[in-house]
PDB file of C-alpha atoms in Angstrom:
ATOM      1  CA  VAL A 152       0.002  -0.042  -0.010  1.00 75.00           C
ATOM      2  CA  PRO A 153       1.607   3.362  -0.950  1.00 86.00           C
ATOM      3  CA  ALA A 154       2.028   5.664   2.058  1.00 92.00           C
ATOM      4  CA  GLY A 155       2.186   9.409   1.920  1.00 95.00           C
ATOM      5  CA  ALA A 156       2.219  12.250   4.526  1.00 96.00           C
ATOM      6  CA  PHE A 157       1.729  15.925   4.245  1.00 97.00           C
ATOM      7  CA  ALA A 158       0.942  18.945   6.390  1.00 98.00           C
ATOM      8  CA  LEU A 159      -2.458  20.604   6.399  1.00 98.00           C
ATOM      9  CA  GLY A 160      -0.967  23.908   7.367  1.00 96.00           C
ATOM     10  CA  PRO A 161       2.226  25.819   7.932  1.00 96.00           C
ATOM     11  CA  GLU A 162       5.174  23.521   9.013  1.00 97.00           C
ATOM     12  CA  VAL A 163       6.720  26.239  11.044  1.00 96.00           C
ATOM     13  CA  PHE A 164       4.833  27.745  13.898  1.00 96.00           C
ATOM     14  CA  CYS A 165       5.134  29.726  17.143  1.00 96.00           C
ATOM     15  CA  PRO A 166       5.234  28.236  20.705  1.00 95.00           C
ATOM     16  CA  GLY A 167       1.831  26.988  21.607  1.00 95.00           C
ATOM     17  CA  GLY A 168       0.980  26.287  17.973  1.00 96.00           C
ATOM     18  CA  SER A 169       0.703  23.072  15.952  1.00 97.00           C
ATOM     19  CA  VAL A 170       0.090  21.551  12.577  1.00 98.00           C
ATOM     20  CA  THR A 171      -2.036  18.683  11.575  1.00 98.00           C
ATOM     21  CA  LEU A 172      -0.335  15.964   9.561  1.00 98.00           C
ATOM     22  CA  GLN A 173      -2.329  13.835   7.108  1.00 97.00           C
ATOM     23  CA  ALA A 174      -1.537  10.277   6.018  1.00 97.00           C
ATOM     24  CA  THR A 175      -2.868   8.534   3.026  1.00 92.00           C
ATOM     25  CA  SER A 176      -6.417   7.512   3.666  1.00 90.00           C
ATOM     26  CA  GLY A 177      -8.404   4.520   2.625  1.00 89.00           C
ATOM     27  CA  ALA A 178     -10.682   1.629   3.852  1.00 90.00           C
ATOM     28  CA  GLY A 179      -9.103  -0.897   6.112  1.00 90.00           C
ATOM     29  CA  LEU A 180      -5.902   0.995   6.651  1.00 95.00           C
ATOM     30  CA  SER A 181      -4.073   1.268   9.970  1.00 95.00           C
ATOM     31  CA  TYR A 182      -1.559   3.877  10.958  1.00 96.00           C
ATOM     32  CA  GLN A 183       1.560   4.440  13.200  1.00 97.00           C
ATOM     33  CA  TRP A 184       3.198   7.847  13.297  1.00 98.00           C
ATOM     34  CA  PHE A 185       6.911   8.420  14.150  1.00 98.00           C
ATOM     35  CA  ARG A 186       8.884  11.459  15.074  1.00 97.00           C
ATOM     36  CA  ASP A 187      12.587  11.329  14.191  1.00 97.00           C
ATOM     37  CA  PHE A 188      12.003   7.725  13.463  1.00 93.00           C
ATOM     38  CA  GLU A 189      10.827   6.927  16.966  1.00 96.00           C
ATOM     39  CA  LYS A 190       7.361   5.548  17.556  1.00 97.00           C
ATOM     40  CA  ILE A 191       4.832   8.009  18.960  1.00 97.00           C
ATOM     41  CA  SER A 192       2.751   6.255  21.490  1.00 96.00           C
ATOM     42  CA  GLY A 193      -1.089   6.459  20.797  1.00 96.00           C
ATOM     43  CA  ALA A 194      -0.510   8.206  17.399  1.00 97.00           C
ATOM     44  CA  ASP A 195      -2.401   5.578  15.318  1.00 96.00           C
ATOM     45  CA  GLN A 196      -4.840   7.619  13.335  1.00 96.00           C
ATOM     46  CA  GLU A 197      -4.672   8.893   9.840  1.00 96.00           C
ATOM     47  CA  GLN A 198      -4.111  12.449  11.213  1.00 97.00           C
ATOM     48  CA  TYR A 199      -1.627  13.534  13.847  1.00 98.00           C
ATOM     49  CA  ILE A 200      -1.361  16.946  15.472  1.00 98.00           C
ATOM     50  CA  ALA A 201       2.321  17.806  15.702  1.00 98.00           C
ATOM     51  CA  SER A 202       3.417  20.421  18.192  1.00 97.00           C
ATOM     52  CA  ASP A 203       7.154  19.614  18.534  1.00 96.00           C
ATOM     53  CA  SER A 204      10.006  20.042  16.105  1.00 97.00           C
ATOM     54  CA  GLY A 205      11.078  16.976  14.178  1.00 98.00           C
ATOM     55  CA  LYS A 206      10.812  14.802  11.066  1.00 98.00           C
ATOM     56  CA  TYR A 207       7.493  12.976  11.042  1.00 98.00           C
ATOM     57  CA  THR A 208       6.712   9.758   9.085  1.00 97.00           C
ATOM     58  CA  VAL A 209       3.826   7.382   9.151  1.00 98.00           C
ATOM     59  CA  VAL A 210       3.704   3.642   8.505  1.00 97.00           C
ATOM     60  CA  VAL A 211       0.426   2.621   6.733  1.00 97.00           C
ATOM     61  CA  LYS A 212      -0.639  -1.044   6.839  1.00 95.00           C
ATOM     62  CA  ASP A 213      -3.541  -2.530   4.885  1.00 93.00           C
ATOM     63  CA  ALA A 214      -5.960  -5.340   5.874  1.00 90.00           C
ATOM     64  CA  SER A 215      -3.662  -8.007   4.389  1.00 91.00           C
ATOM     65  CA  GLY A 216      -0.691  -6.900   6.515  1.00 92.00           C
ATOM     66  CA  CYS A 217       1.193  -5.220   3.738  1.00 94.00           C
ATOM     67  CA  TYR A 218       2.707  -1.937   4.859  1.00 93.00           C
ATOM     68  CA  SER A 219       5.002   0.984   3.709  1.00 95.00           C
ATOM     69  CA  GLN A 220       6.534   3.962   5.191  1.00 96.00           C
ATOM     70  CA  SER A 221       5.733   7.496   4.101  1.00 96.00           C
ATOM     71  CA  ASN A 222       7.931  10.424   3.160  1.00 96.00           C
ATOM     72  CA  SER A 223       9.053  12.539   6.048  1.00 96.00           C
ATOM     73  CA  VAL A 224       7.475  15.978   6.906  1.00 98.00           C
ATOM     74  CA  SER A 225       9.782  18.389   8.693  1.00 97.00           C
ATOM     75  CA  VAL A 226       8.012  20.446  11.399  1.00 97.00           C
ATOM     76  CA  ARG A 227       9.705  23.303  13.294  1.00 96.00           C
ATOM     77  CA  LEU A 228       8.764  25.083  16.463  1.00 95.00           C
ATOM     78  CA  SER A 229      10.083  28.544  15.929  1.00 95.00           C
ATOM     79  CA  ILE A 230      11.265  30.244  19.156  1.00 95.00           C
ATOM     80  CA  LEU A 231      11.957  33.918  18.968  1.00 97.00           C
ATOM     81  CA  SER A 232      14.163  35.894  21.363  1.00 97.00           C
ATOM     82  CA  ALA A 233      16.437  38.811  21.195  1.00 98.00           C
ATOM     83  CA  ALA A 234      19.651  40.466  22.539  1.00 98.00           C
ATOM     84  CA  VAL A 235      18.841  43.977  23.743  1.00 98.00           C
ATOM     85  CA  ARG A 236      21.004  46.830  24.790  1.00 97.00           C
ATOM     86  CA  PRO A 237      21.734  46.598  28.569  1.00 98.00           C
ATOM     87  CA  ASP A 238      20.716  49.319  30.927  1.00 97.00           C
ATOM     88  CA  THR A 239      22.821  52.461  30.351  1.00 96.00           C
ATOM     89  CA  ILE A 240      23.581  55.874  31.967  1.00 93.00           C
ATOM     90  CA  ILE A 241      23.767  59.010  29.894  1.00 94.00           C
ATOM     91  CA  CYS A 242      24.208  62.742  30.682  1.00 90.00           C
ATOM     92  CA  LEU A 243      21.241  65.127  30.418  1.00 91.00           C
ATOM     93  CA  GLY A 244      21.243  66.423  26.916  1.00 92.00           C
ATOM     94  CA  GLY A 245      23.002  63.353  25.515  1.00 94.00           C
ATOM     95  CA  SER A 246      21.768  60.489  23.278  1.00 96.00           C
ATOM     96  CA  ILE A 247      22.479  56.828  22.828  1.00 97.00           C
ATOM     97  CA  ALA A 248      21.479  54.257  20.241  1.00 98.00           C
ATOM     98  CA  LEU A 249      19.196  51.402  21.407  1.00 98.00           C
ATOM     99  CA  TRP A 250      19.282  48.088  19.714  1.00 98.00           C
ATOM    100  CA  ALA A 251      17.594  44.776  19.542  1.00 98.00           C
ATOM    101  CA  VAL A 252      19.012  41.759  17.602  1.00 98.00           C
ATOM    102  CA  PRO A 253      16.545  38.923  16.994  1.00 98.00           C
ATOM    103  CA  ILE A 254      17.594  35.315  17.937  1.00 98.00           C
ATOM    104  CA  GLY A 255      15.730  32.620  16.102  1.00 96.00           C
ATOM    105  CA  GLY A 256      12.387  33.335  14.563  1.00 96.00           C
ATOM    106  CA  VAL A 257      11.609  33.693  10.847  1.00 95.00           C
ATOM    107  CA  ALA A 258      12.747  36.899   9.042  1.00 96.00           C
ATOM    108  CA  PRO A 259      11.841  39.571   8.283  1.00 97.00           C
ATOM    109  CA  PHE A 260      11.025  41.217  11.603  1.00 98.00           C
ATOM    110  CA  SER A 261       9.120  44.200  12.682  1.00 98.00           C
ATOM    111  CA  TYR A 262       9.804  46.397  15.710  1.00 98.00           C
ATOM    112  CA  ALA A 263       7.735  48.465  18.031  1.00 98.00           C
ATOM    113  CA  TRP A 264       9.409  50.567  20.664  1.00 98.00           C
ATOM    114  CA  SER A 265       7.507  52.418  23.399  1.00 98.00           C
ATOM    115  CA  PRO A 266       7.091  54.981  24.728  1.00 97.00           C
ATOM    116  CA  SER A 267       8.006  57.107  21.786  1.00 97.00           C
ATOM    117  CA  THR A 268       9.174  59.949  23.965  1.00 97.00           C
ATOM    118  CA  GLY A 269      12.855  60.788  23.162  1.00 97.00           C
ATOM    119  CA  LEU A 270      13.132  58.324  20.259  1.00 97.00           C
ATOM    120  CA  ASN A 271      13.815  59.298  16.586  1.00 97.00           C
ATOM    121  CA  SER A 272      11.968  56.212  15.426  1.00 98.00           C
ATOM    122  CA  THR A 273       9.759  53.438  17.009  1.00 98.00           C
ATOM    123  CA  THR A 274       9.942  50.977  14.093  1.00 98.00           C
ATOM    124  CA  VAL A 275      13.578  50.439  13.572  1.00 98.00           C
ATOM    125  CA  PRO A 276      15.803  47.878  15.375  1.00 98.00           C
ATOM    126  CA  ASP A 277      18.248  50.548  16.534  1.00 98.00           C
ATOM    127  CA  PRO A 278      16.571  53.982  17.330  1.00 98.00           C
ATOM    128  CA  GLN A 279      18.466  56.929  18.771  1.00 98.00           C
ATOM    129  CA  ALA A 280      17.211  57.786  22.275  1.00 98.00           C
ATOM    130  CA  ALA A 281      17.571  61.181  23.821  1.00 97.00           C
ATOM    131  CA  PRO A 282      15.318  61.220  26.955  1.00 96.00           C
ATOM    132  CA  ASP A 283      15.265  64.217  29.165  1.00 94.00           C
ATOM    133  CA  THR A 284      14.639  62.040  32.270  1.00 95.00           C
ATOM    134  CA  THR A 285      15.268  58.378  33.206  1.00 96.00           C
ATOM    135  CA  ARG A 286      12.954  56.165  31.108  1.00 97.00           C
ATOM    136  CA  ARG A 287      12.445  52.532  30.511  1.00 98.00           C
ATOM    137  CA  TYR A 288      11.910  51.580  26.945  1.00 98.00           C
ATOM    138  CA  THR A 289      10.190  48.368  25.800  1.00 98.00           C
ATOM    139  CA  VAL A 290      10.667  46.728  22.385  1.00 98.00           C
ATOM    140  CA  SER A 291       8.234  44.277  20.851  1.00 98.00           C
ATOM    141  CA  ILE A 292       9.616  42.150  17.987  1.00 98.00           C
ATOM    142  CA  THR A 293       7.304  40.160  15.649  1.00 98.00           C
ATOM    143  CA  ASP A 294       8.559  37.803  12.949  1.00 97.00           C
ATOM    144  CA  SER A 295       7.071  36.894   9.653  1.00 96.00           C
ATOM    145  CA  ILE A 296       4.844  34.080  11.041  1.00 96.00           C
ATOM    146  CA  GLY A 297       3.498  36.136  13.954  1.00 95.00           C
ATOM    147  CA  CYS A 298       5.865  34.971  16.766  1.00 97.00           C
ATOM    148  CA  LYS A 299       6.490  37.781  19.347  1.00 97.00           C
ATOM    149  CA  PHE A 300       9.223  38.653  21.849  1.00 98.00           C
ATOM    150  CA  SER A 301       9.383  41.692  24.159  1.00 98.00           C
ATOM    151  CA  SER A 302      12.095  43.013  26.215  1.00 98.00           C
ATOM    152  CA  ALA A 303      13.058  46.383  27.985  1.00 98.00           C
ATOM    153  CA  VAL A 304      16.053  48.658  28.568  1.00 98.00           C
ATOM    154  CA  THR A 305      16.416  51.471  31.123  1.00 98.00           C
ATOM    155  CA  ILE A 306      18.180  54.636  30.157  1.00 97.00           C
ATOM    156  CA  VAL A 307      19.269  56.482  33.291  1.00 95.00           C
ATOM    157  CA  VAL A 308      19.625  60.231  32.679  1.00 94.00           C
ATOM    158  CA  THR A 309      21.900  61.941  35.116  1.00 89.00           C
ATOM    159  CA  HIS A 310      23.327  65.551  35.499  1.00 82.00           C
ATOM    160  CA  VAL A 311      25.829  67.154  37.685  1.00 79.00           C
ATOM    161  CA  GLU A 312      25.089  70.138  39.933  1.00 78.00           C
ATOM    162  CA  VAL A 313      28.058  72.076  41.409  1.00 81.00           C
ATOM    163  CA  ASP A 314      27.961  74.479  44.310  1.00 82.00           C
ATOM    164  CA  ALA A 315      31.229  76.465  44.330  1.00 81.00           C
ATOM    165  CA  SER A 316      32.632  78.405  47.305  1.00 74.00           C
ATOM    166  CA  PRO A 317      30.913  81.804  47.689  1.00 82.00           C
ATOM    167  CA  PRO A 318      32.878  85.026  47.089  1.00 83.00           C
ATOM    168  CA  VAL A 319      35.611  85.497  49.644  1.00 82.00           C
ATOM    169  CA  PHE A 320      37.632  88.683  50.301  1.00 83.00           C
ATOM    170  CA  ILE A 321      41.288  88.259  51.263  1.00 84.00           C
ATOM    171  CA  CYS A 322      44.247  90.497  51.728  1.00 86.00           C
ATOM    172  CA  LYS A 323      47.243  90.553  49.333  1.00 83.00           C
ATOM    173  CA  GLY A 324      49.601  87.657  50.187  1.00 83.00           C
ATOM    174  CA  GLU A 325      46.812  85.572  51.881  1.00 86.00           C
ATOM    175  CA  SER A 326      45.267  82.394  50.546  1.00 86.00           C
ATOM    176  CA  VAL A 327      41.992  80.586  50.833  1.00 88.00           C
ATOM    177  CA  ARG A 328      40.958  77.142  49.941  1.00 87.00           C
ATOM    178  CA  LEU A 329      38.137  76.932  47.393  1.00 85.00           C
ATOM    179  CA  ASN A 330      35.564  74.054  47.376  1.00 85.00           C
ATOM    180  CA  ALA A 331      33.250  72.480  44.832  1.00 84.00           C
ATOM    181  CA  ALA A 332      30.282  70.511  46.328  1.00 84.00           C
ATOM    182  CA  VAL A 333      28.906  68.120  43.823  1.00 82.00           C
ATOM    183  CA  SER A 334      25.475  66.627  43.845  1.00 78.00           C
ATOM    184  CA  ASN A 335      23.759  64.230  41.507  1.00 74.00           C
ATOM    185  CA  GLY A 336      25.890  62.604  38.782  1.00 74.00           C
ATOM    186  CA  THR A 337      27.799  59.364  39.070  1.00 76.00           C
ATOM    187  CA  PRO A 338      31.081  59.341  40.925  1.00 80.00           C
ATOM    188  CA  PRO A 339      34.016  59.405  40.675  1.00 84.00           C
ATOM    189  CA  PHE A 340      34.141  62.979  39.486  1.00 84.00           C
ATOM    190  CA  ARG A 341      36.867  64.922  37.608  1.00 87.00           C
ATOM    191  CA  TYR A 342      37.476  68.681  38.260  1.00 87.00           C
ATOM    192  CA  GLN A 343      38.842  71.496  36.082  1.00 89.00           C
ATOM    193  CA  TRP A 344      39.149  74.994  37.730  1.00 88.00           C
ATOM    194  CA  LEU A 345      39.506  78.026  35.334  1.00 89.00           C
ATOM    195  CA  PRO A 346      41.407  80.239  35.158  1.00 90.00           C
ATOM    196  CA  SER A 347      44.397  78.419  36.612  1.00 88.00           C
ATOM    197  CA  GLU A 348      46.268  81.570  37.695  1.00 90.00           C
ATOM    198  CA  GLY A 349      46.890  81.685  41.358  1.00 87.00           C
ATOM    199  CA  LEU A 350      45.745  78.064  42.065  1.00 89.00           C
ATOM    200  CA  ASP A 351      48.115  75.289  43.291  1.00 90.00           C
ATOM    201  CA  VAL A 352      46.160  72.796  41.300  1.00 90.00           C
ATOM    202  CA  THR A 353      43.209  72.750  39.017  1.00 88.00           C
ATOM    203  CA  ASP A 354      41.920  69.261  38.899  1.00 88.00           C
ATOM    204  CA  VAL A 355      40.779  68.691  42.561  1.00 89.00           C
ATOM    205  CA  ALA A 356      37.624  69.643  44.388  1.00 84.00           C
ATOM    206  CA  ASN A 357      39.364  72.052  46.866  1.00 87.00           C
ATOM    207  CA  PRO A 358      42.372  73.853  45.368  1.00 88.00           C
ATOM    208  CA  LEU A 359      44.248  76.451  47.297  1.00 76.00           C
TER     209      LEU A 359
END
């Protein structure tokens, strides 16, 4: 008896999906399905619903005991994920490129970044972000068969505030220690006092 097998739908699908496989039909036939040439327990009907990746075949036997094995049908469970830019710190007024690189899935891919605030685009894999405050961006990636993956990245916006010494009056020949009190920002800090005339050093918080 000639045996054949074919899929009744797409052979590549997302997690939670499946495809129905159909064997040659006819009166008095019995069936046994195999995945990767291993017997599938209980799979003894002319149709089998496949939800796992593998090569599926079916052995068809007629009433007289004659049997044959079908062609193989390759089924693939497509799992989509992505590498996304890690959380990053930028200065107020600065910008940085976000990025999302799909792993797995079926190309082409579409992208949706949110919120749109501070982004130059929400539909590209690598938008430029220039938020004016700390913001968490989420990207949703969809492949060509509808599989989806979402991830997020936080852009921390920081700025430095400096409170310098108030005006001080001194007599000629005297000296005074200046001080720069820093708030916000991310230590360690670097300093540069200008002009340099009359200072012992210019790259510390409290020159003389």
